[in-house]
């Protein structure tokens, strides 16, 4: 039932942009280390740039596995699932790059998204493989509302508090790989 596509066409673009949650999967190189799958949400934090490029606003949170893995080897898969009436699962396989908060091109990439005090990077994915599958076994669920906790939490911390949080929680991955240690030392 699954199909592959040459690019993200209009139908697939409309589908992925409608989904309120997506998942990002990465893994370190080699046989050691943990495969990471991160759920992502918050409206307007994902964009289809063109038929072979997507990006999402990476927000300061309790870990930085995706950044660590993408910086190490670039491999990334982004998955979208329909929990509505029409079943579908779309996977975008590709090579990612981290455009960090202090990188020269961060302003250009972050312009795709609303300003957020938790922003630490934009993950840009050059999509190499596009596929979908049925999703027939996924449950039907409805979205009650956005969970509006992360942004206010980071606003309360203030800019210095967010940097302090990242220094405590985001410098290395759970496997000890360098992750987000980009903040300037005071």
XYZ file of N, CA, C and O in Angstrom:
744
model
N 0.800 -1.192 0.000
C 0.000 0.000 0.000
C 0.849 1.264 0.000
O 0.404 2.304 -0.430
N 2.083 1.201 0.547
C 2.924 2.380 0.608
C 3.412 2.785 -0.773
O 3.557 1.958 -1.669
N 3.658 4.079 -0.940
C 4.152 4.613 -2.194
C 5.312 5.559 -1.914
O 5.383 6.152 -0.845
N 6.188 5.673 -2.887
C 7.244 6.681 -2.817
C 6.978 7.723 -3.893
O 6.338 7.443 -4.908
N 7.498 8.919 -3.657
C 7.251 10.051 -4.546
C 8.576 10.727 -4.872
O 9.534 10.668 -4.087
N 8.619 11.388 -6.000
C 9.826 12.101 -6.414
C 10.036 13.383 -5.620
O 11.150 13.892 -5.545
N 8.972 13.912 -5.061
C 9.049 15.197 -4.373
C 7.830 15.357 -3.471
O 6.907 14.541 -3.499
N 7.836 16.426 -2.694
C 6.679 16.769 -1.864
C 5.729 17.555 -2.768
O 5.934 18.739 -3.023
N 4.716 16.864 -3.267
C 3.769 17.528 -4.173
C 2.733 18.317 -3.361
O 2.761 18.332 -2.126
N 1.825 18.968 -4.054
C 0.819 19.811 -3.392
C -0.048 19.061 -2.404
O -0.364 19.560 -1.318
N -0.457 17.830 -2.748
C -1.311 17.042 -1.854
C -0.563 16.671 -0.582
O -1.084 16.816 0.533
N 0.684 16.210 -0.719
C 1.470 15.839 0.456
C 1.801 17.059 1.310
O 1.768 17.003 2.537
N 2.095 18.162 0.643
C 2.376 19.400 1.375
C 1.175 19.817 2.220
O 1.309 20.143 3.403
N -0.005 19.799 1.621
C -1.220 20.168 2.352
C -1.426 19.239 3.550
O -1.795 19.686 4.643
N -1.168 17.940 3.351
C -1.332 16.977 4.439
C -0.380 17.280 5.592
O -0.799 17.399 6.746
N 0.923 17.401 5.311
C 1.880 17.587 6.406
C 1.659 18.926 7.108
O 1.812 19.014 8.333
N 1.293 19.946 6.366
C 1.086 21.251 6.993
C -0.168 21.307 7.861
O -0.281 22.176 8.723
N -1.093 20.381 7.676
C -2.313 20.317 8.502
C -2.090 19.600 9.830
O -2.890 19.747 10.759
N -1.047 18.799 9.929
C -0.882 17.956 11.111
C -0.391 18.777 12.308
O 0.567 19.531 12.201
N -1.028 18.617 13.471
C -0.639 19.393 14.652
C 0.582 18.838 15.380
O 1.119 19.474 16.279
N 1.011 17.642 15.003
C 2.179 17.026 15.626
C 2.942 16.257 14.550
O 2.346 15.749 13.594
N 4.270 16.238 14.699
C 5.101 15.408 13.833
C 6.206 14.813 14.690
O 6.410 15.215 15.839
N 6.894 13.847 14.142
C 7.925 13.129 14.880
C 9.228 13.194 14.094
O 9.220 13.090 12.873
N 10.336 13.340 14.814
C 11.653 13.419 14.206
C 12.481 12.265 14.754
O 12.567 12.083 15.979
N 13.084 11.478 13.849
C 13.911 10.345 14.254
C 15.337 10.553 13.765
O 15.559 10.933 12.608
N 16.294 10.314 14.680
C 17.716 10.404 14.367
C 18.451 9.341 15.171
O 17.903 8.769 16.113
N 19.702 9.102 14.799
C 20.528 8.157 15.545
C 21.991 8.524 15.335
O 22.361 9.053 14.286
N 22.822 8.214 16.333
C 24.247 8.461 16.152
C 24.834 7.458 15.164
O 24.231 6.428 14.867
N 26.016 7.759 14.672
C 26.722 6.835 13.782
C 27.168 5.601 14.559
O 27.348 5.651 15.772
N 27.360 4.504 13.839
C 27.899 3.303 14.451
C 26.851 2.449 15.124
O 25.650 2.674 15.005
N 27.343 1.464 15.853
C 26.466 0.493 16.506
C 26.045 0.904 17.910
O 25.132 0.326 18.479
N 26.732 1.873 18.492
C 26.432 2.292 19.848
C 25.543 3.527 19.832
O 25.468 4.246 18.853
N 24.916 3.776 20.932
C 24.089 4.962 21.057
C 22.623 4.651 20.881
O 22.235 3.582 20.430
N 21.831 5.613 21.237
C 20.388 5.457 21.240
C 19.759 6.078 20.004
O 20.144 7.171 19.589
N 18.770 5.387 19.448
C 17.928 5.978 18.416
C 16.977 6.914 19.142
O 16.428 6.568 20.183
N 16.795 8.099 18.606
C 15.936 9.075 19.260
C 14.733 9.381 18.383
O 14.868 9.567 17.178
N 13.558 9.428 18.988
C 12.342 9.872 18.316
C 11.747 10.975 19.177
O 11.459 10.757 20.348
N 11.605 12.161 18.581
C 11.087 13.312 19.318
C 9.764 13.765 18.736
O 9.679 14.017 17.537
N 8.731 13.894 19.570
C 7.493 14.503 19.093
C 7.666 16.015 19.034
O 8.335 16.608 19.880
N 7.092 16.618 18.031
C 7.163 18.074 17.860
C 5.759 18.597 17.651
O 4.941 17.972 16.987
N 5.488 19.735 18.201
C 4.191 20.367 18.042
C 4.355 21.867 18.050
O 5.427 22.367 17.762
N 3.361 22.566 18.401
C 3.282 24.013 18.445
C 3.061 24.541 17.031
O 3.867 24.314 16.127
N 1.962 25.199 16.863
C 1.562 25.703 15.543
C 2.656 26.567 14.934
O 3.376 27.277 15.637
N 2.767 26.488 13.630
C 3.669 27.333 12.843
C 5.145 27.092 13.114
O 5.967 27.987 12.916
N 5.522 25.879 13.552
C 6.937 25.581 13.753
C 7.487 24.637 12.693
O 8.641 24.218 12.787
N 6.689 24.303 11.687
C 7.138 23.454 10.577
C 6.753 24.127 9.265
O 5.664 24.696 9.149
N 7.635 24.043 8.281
C 7.345 24.633 6.970
C 7.921 23.764 5.858
O 9.001 23.189 6.006
N 7.159 23.653 4.777
C 7.675 23.075 3.538
C 8.218 24.251 2.745
O 7.473 25.138 2.337
N 9.526 24.278 2.537
C 10.179 25.382 1.840
C 10.017 25.217 0.328
O 9.681 26.158 -0.379
N 10.260 24.007 -0.149
C 10.043 23.671 -1.555
C 9.854 22.163 -1.632
O 9.809 21.493 -0.601
N 9.775 21.624 -2.816
C 9.426 20.203 -2.952
C 10.501 19.246 -2.453
O 10.258 18.053 -2.335
N 11.684 19.755 -2.113
C 12.750 18.901 -1.580
C 13.373 19.449 -0.295
O 14.419 18.954 0.133
N 12.754 20.462 0.311
C 13.320 21.067 1.515
C 12.211 21.378 2.513
O 11.195 21.966 2.158
N 12.431 20.954 3.763
C 11.538 21.314 4.858
C 12.401 21.862 5.995
O 13.622 21.651 6.020
N 11.759 22.545 6.921
C 12.481 23.075 8.072
C 11.527 23.160 9.257
O 10.318 23.283 9.079
N 12.099 23.075 10.454
C 11.284 23.318 11.632
C 12.085 24.097 12.664
O 13.319 24.033 12.694
N 11.356 24.852 13.462
C 11.957 25.639 14.521
C 12.235 24.714 15.694
O 11.319 24.121 16.263
N 13.504 24.580 16.037
C 13.910 23.723 17.139
C 13.914 24.559 18.412
O 14.580 25.592 18.482
N 13.161 24.106 19.392
C 12.968 24.869 20.620
C 13.768 24.283 21.774
O 13.929 23.063 21.885
N 14.256 25.156 22.638
C 14.958 24.736 23.848
C 14.037 23.830 24.650
O 12.896 24.192 24.928
N 14.549 22.667 24.994
C 13.776 21.701 25.768
C 14.750 20.884 26.605
O 15.928 21.218 26.694
N 14.274 19.795 27.163
C 15.078 19.036 28.119
C 16.215 18.243 27.493
O 17.069 17.729 28.205
N 16.252 18.119 26.188
C 17.333 17.401 25.532
C 17.680 18.033 24.203
O 17.010 18.960 23.742
N 18.754 17.528 23.601
C 19.205 18.065 22.312
C 19.730 16.933 21.430
O 20.727 17.075 20.736
N 19.030 15.797 21.481
C 19.472 14.628 20.723
C 19.504 14.886 19.224
O 20.453 14.506 18.535
N 18.445 15.495 18.702
C 18.377 15.734 17.259
C 19.561 16.575 16.811
O 20.213 16.258 15.810
N 19.857 17.639 17.531
C 20.995 18.480 17.165
C 22.284 17.674 17.185
O 23.092 17.749 16.247
N 22.501 16.886 18.232
C 23.725 16.087 18.334
C 23.859 15.125 17.157
O 24.917 15.034 16.523
N 22.783 14.405 16.844
C 22.846 13.414 15.768
C 22.985 14.063 14.399
O 23.773 13.602 13.563
N 22.229 15.115 14.158
C 22.299 15.778 12.855
C 23.680 16.394 12.646
O 24.247 16.305 11.559
N 24.227 16.987 13.682
C 25.586 17.536 13.541
C 26.608 16.432 13.309
O 27.591 16.645 12.611
N 26.368 15.257 13.871
C 27.331 14.173 13.704
C 27.254 13.533 12.324
O 28.268 13.278 11.693
N 26.022 13.238 11.852
C 25.933 12.467 10.605
C 24.855 12.933 9.631
O 24.764 12.407 8.527
N 24.005 13.851 10.022
C 23.015 14.422 9.117
C 21.762 13.600 8.860
O 20.795 14.114 8.302
N 21.736 12.341 9.269
C 20.576 11.497 8.964
C 19.365 11.891 9.790
O 19.469 12.062 11.005
N 18.214 11.996 9.112
C 16.998 12.398 9.820
C 15.776 11.920 9.042
O 15.793 11.878 7.806
N 14.738 11.544 9.766
C 13.432 11.231 9.189
C 12.385 12.024 9.950
O 12.405 12.074 11.178
N 11.496 12.653 9.196
C 10.383 13.394 9.779
C 9.111 12.644 9.401
O 8.920 12.305 8.224
N 8.260 12.340 10.380
C 7.055 11.548 10.125
C 5.820 12.302 10.599
O 5.804 12.883 11.686
N 4.791 12.238 9.769
C 3.490 12.840 10.057
C 2.441 11.750 10.010
O 2.437 10.924 9.092
N 1.526 11.750 10.974
C 0.452 10.758 11.033
C -0.884 11.477 11.084
O -1.038 12.439 11.829
N -1.832 10.950 10.346
C -3.191 11.456 10.452
C -3.909 10.681 11.545
O -3.909 9.456 11.550
N -4.519 11.412 12.440
C -5.363 10.790 13.457
C -6.822 11.144 13.192
O -7.682 10.900 14.013
N -7.064 11.729 12.019
C -8.414 12.093 11.615
C -9.054 10.998 10.785
O -8.548 9.876 10.697
N -10.171 11.326 10.149
C -10.974 10.346 9.428
C -10.217 9.655 8.293
O -10.346 8.451 8.088
N -9.424 10.403 7.539
C -8.683 9.823 6.426
C -7.291 9.403 6.895
O -6.475 10.248 7.249
N -6.991 8.094 6.920
C -5.706 7.631 7.434
C -4.567 7.922 6.449
O -4.748 7.867 5.237
N -3.405 8.241 7.000
C -2.218 8.442 6.187
C -1.020 8.613 7.103
O -1.141 9.160 8.202
N 0.129 8.142 6.652
C 1.408 8.361 7.322
C 2.379 8.811 6.238
O 2.495 8.150 5.203
N 3.041 9.926 6.449
C 4.021 10.436 5.489
C 5.372 10.509 6.183
O 5.476 11.029 7.295
N 6.396 9.979 5.486
C 7.771 10.047 5.995
C 8.629 10.813 5.009
O 8.571 10.561 3.804
N 9.432 11.715 5.555
C 10.390 12.484 4.764
C 11.781 12.099 5.261
O 12.160 12.436 6.387
N 12.513 11.362 4.450
C 13.867 10.932 4.803
C 14.845 11.906 4.164
O 14.660 12.304 3.011
N 15.887 12.272 4.897
C 16.834 13.187 4.283
C 18.072 13.428 5.096
O 18.401 12.695 6.028
N 18.754 14.475 4.696
C 19.973 14.942 5.355
C 19.656 16.285 5.982
O 19.178 17.198 5.310
N 19.899 16.367 7.268
C 19.584 17.591 7.979
C 20.819 18.417 8.265
O 21.950 17.926 8.216
N 20.571 19.670 8.553
C 21.630 20.551 9.034
C 21.025 21.451 10.107
O 19.847 21.786 10.073
N 21.873 21.816 11.046
C 21.466 22.650 12.161
C 21.884 24.081 11.859
O 23.058 24.354 11.634
N 20.916 24.967 11.833
C 21.200 26.399 11.717
C 20.969 26.968 13.115
O 19.834 27.212 13.519
N 22.048 27.103 13.853
C 21.967 27.512 15.246
C 21.671 28.985 15.431
O 21.879 29.809 14.536
N 21.200 29.296 16.598
C 20.799 30.636 17.002
C 21.852 31.696 16.691
O 21.517 32.835 16.385
N 23.121 31.337 16.735
C 24.199 32.301 16.533
C 24.827 32.197 15.143
O 25.805 32.895 14.861
N 24.283 31.363 14.279
C 24.798 31.232 12.913
C 24.365 32.424 12.066
O 23.287 33.002 12.286
N 25.188 32.772 11.085
C 24.904 33.921 10.227
C 23.568 33.814 9.509
O 22.896 34.824 9.304
N 23.162 32.605 9.118
C 21.916 32.459 8.359
C 20.701 32.124 9.224
O 19.630 31.832 8.712
N 20.855 32.221 10.559
C 19.715 31.949 11.433
C 18.568 32.930 11.184
O 17.406 32.522 11.123
N 18.865 34.195 11.025
C 17.803 35.194 10.822
C 16.977 34.865 9.587
O 15.744 34.961 9.614
N 17.635 34.464 8.516
C 16.902 34.140 7.279
C 16.017 32.914 7.478
O 14.849 32.908 7.052
N 16.537 31.878 8.125
C 15.734 30.666 8.333
C 14.647 30.873 9.379
O 13.529 30.389 9.233
N 14.951 31.590 10.447
C 13.945 31.775 11.501
C 12.816 32.688 11.047
O 11.739 32.684 11.652
N 13.017 33.430 9.963
C 11.955 34.304 9.438
C 10.751 33.506 8.940
O 9.664 34.062 8.783
N 10.907 32.213 8.722
C 9.784 31.356 8.321
C 8.795 31.130 9.470
O 7.696 30.626 9.242
N 9.204 31.457 10.704
C 8.422 31.097 11.883
C 8.150 32.320 12.756
O 8.913 33.283 12.736
N 7.093 32.248 13.578
C 6.895 33.322 14.558
C 8.067 33.357 15.549
O 8.668 32.321 15.843
N 8.366 34.518 16.054
C 9.425 34.659 17.061
C 9.049 33.851 18.293
O 7.902 33.873 18.731
N 10.030 33.132 18.845
C 9.781 32.346 20.048
C 11.012 32.430 20.946
O 12.123 32.154 20.476
N 10.848 32.775 22.231
C 11.999 32.915 23.121
C 12.720 31.591 23.389
O 13.849 31.590 23.878
N 12.106 30.484 23.052
C 12.726 29.177 23.254
C 13.554 28.729 22.051
O 14.232 27.707 22.125
N 13.523 29.473 20.948
C 14.231 29.053 19.731
C 15.723 28.908 19.992
O 16.354 29.785 20.582
N 16.284 27.783 19.567
C 17.732 27.599 19.666
C 18.342 27.256 18.315
O 19.541 27.359 18.121
N 17.489 26.828 17.348
C 18.004 26.466 16.021
C 16.836 26.288 15.067
O 15.676 26.207 15.477
N 17.164 26.227 13.807
C 16.248 25.750 12.784
C 16.900 24.497 12.214
O 18.089 24.506 11.880
N 16.139 23.425 12.158
C 16.629 22.196 11.531
C 16.117 22.213 10.098
O 14.901 22.252 9.867
N 17.029 22.213 9.154
C 16.701 22.236 7.731
C 16.977 20.845 7.186
O 18.045 20.272 7.430
N 16.007 20.290 6.463
C 16.143 18.934 5.921
C 16.077 18.982 4.406
O 15.103 19.464 3.833
N 17.145 18.487 3.787
C 17.144 18.264 2.348
C 16.543 16.876 2.137
O 17.179 15.864 2.454
N 15.322 16.839 1.645
C 14.549 15.606 1.560
C 15.013 14.778 0.360
O 14.993 15.249 -0.776
N 15.414 13.539 0.637
C 15.911 12.624 -0.392
C 14.889 11.557 -0.772
O 14.954 10.987 -1.853
N 13.978 11.265 0.147
C 12.976 10.214 -0.095
C 11.667 10.655 0.548
O 11.650 11.066 1.708
N 10.586 10.552 -0.198
C 9.250 10.902 0.290
C 8.391 9.654 0.142
O 8.343 9.057 -0.931
N 7.724 9.257 1.208
C 6.866 8.076 1.114
C 5.625 8.273 1.976
O 5.604 9.087 2.897
N 4.606 7.517 1.635
C 3.438 7.457 2.514
C 2.988 6.025 2.642
O 3.399 5.145 1.883
N 2.203 5.774 3.659
C 1.622 4.455 3.894
C 0.237 4.653 4.480
O -0.164 5.767 4.806
N -0.478 3.558 4.645
C -1.916 3.640 4.909
C -2.302 4.244 6.254
O -3.227 5.026 6.344
N -1.652 3.869 7.318
C -2.068 4.347 8.629
C -3.377 3.749 9.107
O -4.032 4.304 9.992
N -3.778 2.628 8.540
C -5.072 2.023 8.880
C -5.205 1.633 10.350
O -6.308 1.563 10.874
N -4.099 1.360 11.032
C -4.175 0.920 12.428
C -4.084 2.072 13.420
O -4.164 1.852 14.631
N -3.942 3.294 12.940
C -3.845 4.431 13.854
C -5.219 4.797 14.399
O -6.208 4.748 13.676
N -5.276 5.228 15.653
C -6.564 5.579 16.232
C -7.080 6.913 15.690
O -6.319 7.733 15.193
N -8.371 7.079 15.809
C -8.992 8.376 15.537
C -8.898 9.202 16.813
O -9.311 8.759 17.885
N -8.339 10.402 16.690
C -8.218 11.281 17.849
C -8.495 12.704 17.388
O -8.317 13.034 16.223
N -8.908 13.530 18.326
C -9.149 14.921 17.975
C -8.228 15.810 18.811
O -7.851 15.465 19.930
N -7.900 16.953 18.244
C -7.066 17.925 18.933
C -7.962 18.799 19.798
O -8.869 19.457 19.292
N -7.718 18.791 21.098
C -8.479 19.655 21.997
C -7.963 21.085 21.941
O -8.735 22.029 21.900
N -6.639 21.219 21.978
C -6.049 22.549 22.015
C -4.536 22.410 21.951
O -3.985 21.322 22.154
N -3.846 23.514 21.694
C -2.389 23.550 21.795
C -2.030 23.465 23.277
O -2.740 24.013 24.123
N -0.930 22.820 23.569
C -0.414 22.825 24.938
C 0.521 24.024 25.025
O 1.610 24.016 24.467
N 0.116 25.053 25.706
C 0.855 26.305 25.737
C 1.647 26.411 27.038
O 1.342 27.224 27.905
N 2.672 25.587 27.165
C 3.486 25.603 28.372
C 4.942 25.982 28.098
O 5.552 26.697 28.894
N 5.510 25.503 27.003
C 6.935 25.714 26.736
C 7.271 27.191 26.565
O 8.180 27.706 27.223
N 6.564 27.873 25.691
C 6.880 29.281 25.426
C 6.748 30.140 26.688
O 7.692 30.870 27.030
N 5.636 30.077 27.432
C 5.562 30.876 28.663
C 6.638 30.497 29.685
O 7.156 31.362 30.399
N 6.997 29.205 29.745
C 8.052 28.772 30.657
C 9.366 29.467 30.316
O 10.077 29.961 31.204
N 9.695 29.521 29.048
C 10.941 30.170 28.626
C 10.851 31.689 28.778
O 11.836 32.342 29.120
N 9.684 32.265 28.558
C 9.510 33.707 28.771
C 9.760 34.071 30.233
O 10.409 35.073 30.541
N 9.250 33.247 31.148
C 9.452 33.498 32.585
C 10.933 33.422 32.962
O 11.401 34.143 33.844
N 11.668 32.546 32.310
C 13.100 32.400 32.602
C 13.896 33.628 32.155
O 14.943 33.927 32.722
N 13.429 34.272 31.097
C 14.173 35.388 30.527
C 15.358 34.878 29.718
O 15.722 33.696 29.784
N 15.968 35.751 28.946
C 17.054 35.359 28.036
C 18.206 34.686 28.774
O 18.709 33.643 28.351
N 18.621 35.256 29.900
C 19.734 34.656 30.653
C 19.352 33.306 31.245
O 20.158 32.380 31.288
N 18.110 33.189 31.693
C 17.643 31.921 32.242
C 17.562 30.820 31.196
O 17.860 29.656 31.486
N 17.171 31.188 29.975
C 17.120 30.202 28.887
C 18.527 29.706 28.570
O 18.759 28.509 28.400
N 19.488 30.618 28.518
C 20.881 30.232 28.267
C 21.370 29.314 29.379
O 21.997 28.280 29.127
N 21.070 29.652 30.616
C 21.471 28.813 31.745
C 20.850 27.420 31.649
O 21.514 26.408 31.887
N 19.573 27.375 31.288
C 18.881 26.092 31.113
C 19.566 25.253 30.034
O 19.822 24.067 30.218
N 19.866 25.889 28.879
C 20.527 25.147 27.793
C 21.893 24.633 28.242
O 22.284 23.525 27.891
N 22.611 25.437 29.002
C 23.936 24.994 29.467
C 23.820 23.774 30.372
O 24.684 22.915 30.378
N 22.741 23.702 31.127
C 22.536 22.571 32.035
C 22.011 21.339 31.302
O 22.446 20.224 31.570
N 21.079 21.537 30.361
C 20.346 20.415 29.775
C 20.730 20.050 28.339
O 20.376 18.967 27.884
N 21.385 20.940 27.593
C 21.516 20.747 26.148
C 22.944 20.627 25.624
O 23.150 20.535 24.421
N 23.936 20.642 26.457
C 25.327 20.642 25.979
C 25.732 19.335 25.332
O 26.524 19.334 24.387
N 25.228 18.220 25.856
C 25.567 16.913 25.292
C 24.305 16.067 25.160
O 23.301 16.300 25.835
N 24.404 15.075 24.300
C 23.299 14.129 24.132
C 23.340 13.105 25.255
O 24.292 13.061 26.041
N 22.335 12.245 25.306
C 22.315 11.199 26.339
C 23.462 10.216 26.153
O 23.838 9.527 27.097
N 24.049 10.175 24.957
C 25.195 9.307 24.685
C 26.521 10.048 24.814
O 27.576 9.515 24.491
N 26.468 11.309 25.255
C 27.688 12.072 25.457
C 28.219 12.800 24.238
O 29.327 13.337 24.259
N 27.444 12.837 23.155
C 27.869 13.571 21.964
C 27.680 15.067 22.185
O 26.749 15.479 22.876
N 28.527 15.897 21.582
C 28.286 17.337 21.658
C 26.933 17.660 21.045
O 26.578 17.123 19.996
N 26.181 18.520 21.693
C 24.847 18.868 21.185
C 24.780 20.383 21.007
O 25.390 20.919 20.093
N 24.068 21.084 21.884
C 23.946 22.537 21.755
C 24.775 23.189 22.851
O 24.325 23.345 23.981
N 25.995 23.558 22.501
C 26.871 24.270 23.406
C 27.300 25.571 22.721
O 28.452 25.971 22.776
N 26.342 26.202 22.061
C 26.613 27.348 21.192
C 26.553 28.690 21.910
O 27.045 29.683 21.398
N 25.890 28.727 23.057
C 25.714 30.000 23.749
C 27.076 30.565 24.160
O 27.937 29.834 24.663
N 27.296 31.878 23.954
C 28.556 32.481 24.364
C 28.739 32.381 25.877
O 27.782 32.440 26.636
N 29.973 32.223 26.273
C 30.290 32.158 27.702
C 30.241 33.587 28.246
O 30.808 34.494 27.644
N 29.517 33.796 29.378
C 29.399 35.169 29.920
C 30.734 35.696 30.424
O 31.628 35.037 30.747
